[in-house]
Structure formats: structure tokens, C-alpha cells
Amino acid sequence: MSDTITRIDSGPRMSQAVVHGGVAYLAGQVGAEGGTVTEQTQAVLEKVDALLAKVGSDKTKLLTAQIWVANIATDFADMNAVWDTWVAPGHAPARWTGEAKLATTGYKVEIIVTAAV
């Protein structure tokens, strides 16, 4: 296994993705504040697709997905409707979903994934 660590879109606080040992670890992705859960989830998954492409992977290689929604009672179904059309058939990752206070009240969903490269 290589000891090489590759950081993608790195800033002073965090990198958007880190690749090590054949695994890409993506930072939590959020959509535009204030949008609906559907709009935010679509935007998040577009960002995930773009980051996976940057690291040489794609959604068929997802290993895990961690999803946080601001209000599980009202946001879960709408988020899942978008997720279910995005996830590649036969390639669903191990996934968990929880409710959390996100960075600001304008965020309704945040998604964190790992993928094989």
C-alpha cells in the first residue's frame, strides 16, 4: 500500500477530498443555503460527482455515505427521493442518516462519502 496522500481542493481549514490507500474521503458537502431539501440534495450530489471525478472515481465505487438532515421528520423523504434516483443501481454504499444542527440554519442536508479509487 502506498503512503502517498493526495489532497484535492485544499484550503487552510480543510480539503474537499483526501485520497490514501486507494480510498477517497470526501468532506461534507452542502448545497446553497435556503434552498429546499430537494434542491440542496441535488446540488450536494452534483458536487459529490465532481469531486469523485477529480479523484478518478465515481458513484459506482461508493463505500459509505453519511447523511445529515436538519429535520429528519420533514426532510428525510425528500432527501431520499433525490438520493434514490442518483445512486447507481447495484452499487448502493453502506449508509447511515441522522438529524443534526448543521453549520447554519439555511442548510438542510449534508452528505459525506468515501469511495474506492
Tab-separated table of C-alpha atoms in Angstrom:
chain	number	residue	atom	x	y	z
A	1	MET	CA	0.000	0.000	0.000
A	2	SER	CA	1.254	3.437	-0.883
A	3	ASP	CA	1.925	6.006	1.824
A	4	THR	CA	1.082	8.770	-0.642
A	5	ILE	CA	-1.634	11.166	0.493
A	6	THR	CA	-3.263	13.351	-2.158
A	7	ARG	CA	-5.326	16.352	-1.097
A	8	ILE	CA	-7.871	17.835	-3.507
A	9	ASP	CA	-9.078	21.457	-3.361
A	10	SER	CA	-7.156	22.065	-0.164
A	11	GLY	CA	-7.588	25.235	1.860
A	12	PRO	CA	-6.327	26.471	5.217
A	13	ARG	CA	-9.065	24.639	7.153
A	14	MET	CA	-9.812	21.539	5.123
A	15	SER	CA	-9.504	19.646	1.865
A	16	GLN	CA	-12.564	18.754	-0.176
A	17	ALA	CA	-11.154	15.257	-0.695
A	18	VAL	CA	-8.206	13.227	0.549
A	19	VAL	CA	-7.014	10.067	-1.191
A	20	HIS	CA	-4.938	7.446	0.581
A	21	GLY	CA	-4.534	3.721	0.125
A	22	GLY	CA	-6.996	3.511	-2.758
A	23	VAL	CA	-9.785	5.245	-0.837
A	24	ALA	CA	-11.146	8.760	-1.375
A	25	TYR	CA	-12.541	10.514	1.678
A	26	LEU	CA	-14.775	13.459	0.747
A	27	ALA	CA	-15.535	16.359	3.055
A	28	GLY	CA	-19.140	17.003	3.928
A	29	GLN	CA	-20.899	18.668	1.013
A	30	VAL	CA	-23.784	21.123	1.293
A	31	GLY	CA	-25.949	22.962	-1.220
A	32	ALA	CA	-26.886	26.636	-1.342
A	33	GLU	CA	-28.355	27.935	1.890
A	34	GLY	CA	-32.084	28.482	1.858
A	35	GLY	CA	-32.976	26.082	-0.932
A	36	THR	CA	-35.417	23.247	-0.459
A	37	VAL	CA	-34.204	19.853	0.717
A	38	THR	CA	-34.680	18.602	-2.848
A	39	GLU	CA	-32.620	21.454	-4.336
A	40	GLN	CA	-29.894	21.133	-1.733
A	41	THR	CA	-29.653	17.360	-2.124
A	42	GLN	CA	-29.380	17.685	-5.910
A	43	ALA	CA	-26.632	20.300	-5.533
A	44	VAL	CA	-24.763	18.180	-2.990
A	45	LEU	CA	-24.812	15.120	-5.232
A	46	GLU	CA	-23.555	17.184	-8.185
A	47	LYS	CA	-20.627	18.268	-6.001
A	48	VAL	CA	-20.014	14.661	-4.969
A	49	ASP	CA	-19.981	13.583	-8.631
A	50	ALA	CA	-17.488	16.348	-9.492
A	51	LEU	CA	-15.167	15.515	-6.588
A	52	LEU	CA	-15.288	11.811	-7.353
A	53	ALA	CA	-14.296	12.582	-10.950
A	54	LYS	CA	-11.363	14.686	-9.700
A	55	VAL	CA	-10.014	11.741	-7.711
A	56	GLY	CA	-10.561	9.234	-10.524
A	57	SER	CA	-13.636	7.563	-9.090
A	58	ASP	CA	-17.412	7.666	-9.493
A	59	LYS	CA	-20.616	6.784	-7.667
A	60	THR	CA	-20.363	3.097	-8.657
A	61	LYS	CA	-17.363	2.882	-6.309
A	62	LEU	CA	-19.021	4.356	-3.212
A	63	LEU	CA	-18.157	2.561	0.012
A	64	THR	CA	-20.032	4.611	2.606
A	65	ALA	CA	-22.383	7.565	2.786
A	66	GLN	CA	-23.172	9.552	5.893
A	67	ILE	CA	-26.147	11.872	5.546
A	68	TRP	CA	-27.196	14.564	7.979
A	69	VAL	CA	-30.558	16.299	7.680
A	70	ALA	CA	-31.675	19.277	9.741
A	71	ASN	CA	-35.118	17.813	10.414
A	72	ILE	CA	-35.494	14.073	9.937
A	73	ALA	CA	-39.287	14.253	10.256
A	74	THR	CA	-39.721	16.693	7.371
A	75	ASP	CA	-36.532	16.282	5.287
A	76	PHE	CA	-35.878	12.534	5.159
A	77	ALA	CA	-38.394	11.585	2.439
A	78	ASP	CA	-37.468	14.473	0.115
A	79	MET	CA	-33.744	13.774	0.504
A	80	ASN	CA	-34.314	10.059	-0.155
A	81	ALA	CA	-36.333	10.792	-3.299
A	82	VAL	CA	-33.304	12.549	-4.794
A	83	TRP	CA	-30.799	10.045	-3.403
A	84	ASP	CA	-32.736	7.064	-4.795
A	85	THR	CA	-32.646	8.441	-8.351
A	86	TRP	CA	-28.928	9.301	-8.049
A	87	VAL	CA	-27.420	6.173	-6.506
A	88	ALA	CA	-26.189	3.720	-9.144
A	89	PRO	CA	-28.368	0.574	-9.243
A	90	GLY	CA	-26.485	-2.334	-7.702
A	91	HIS	CA	-23.858	-0.006	-6.187
A	92	ALA	CA	-25.546	1.346	-3.065
A	93	PRO	CA	-22.995	2.122	-0.332
A	94	ALA	CA	-23.263	1.334	3.344
A	95	ARG	CA	-25.267	4.329	4.531
A	96	TRP	CA	-26.455	5.962	7.693
A	97	THR	CA	-28.635	9.023	8.175
A	98	GLY	CA	-29.108	11.213	11.198
A	99	GLU	CA	-30.566	14.502	12.304
A	100	ALA	CA	-28.181	17.303	13.235
A	101	LYS	CA	-27.878	21.025	13.599
A	102	LEU	CA	-25.843	21.922	10.532
A	103	ALA	CA	-23.367	24.820	10.206
A	104	THR	CA	-26.160	27.357	9.648
A	105	THR	CA	-29.933	27.216	9.766
A	106	GLY	CA	-30.030	27.662	5.972
A	107	TYR	CA	-28.523	24.215	5.384
A	108	LYS	CA	-30.944	21.308	5.322
A	109	VAL	CA	-28.710	18.419	4.224
A	110	GLU	CA	-25.026	17.478	4.311
A	111	ILE	CA	-23.575	14.352	2.721
A	112	ILE	CA	-20.184	12.763	3.369
A	113	VAL	CA	-18.951	9.828	1.264
A	114	THR	CA	-15.978	7.541	0.893
A	115	ALA	CA	-15.220	5.744	-2.359
A	116	ALA	CA	-12.706	3.350	-3.819
A	117	VAL	CA	-10.366	4.883	-6.371
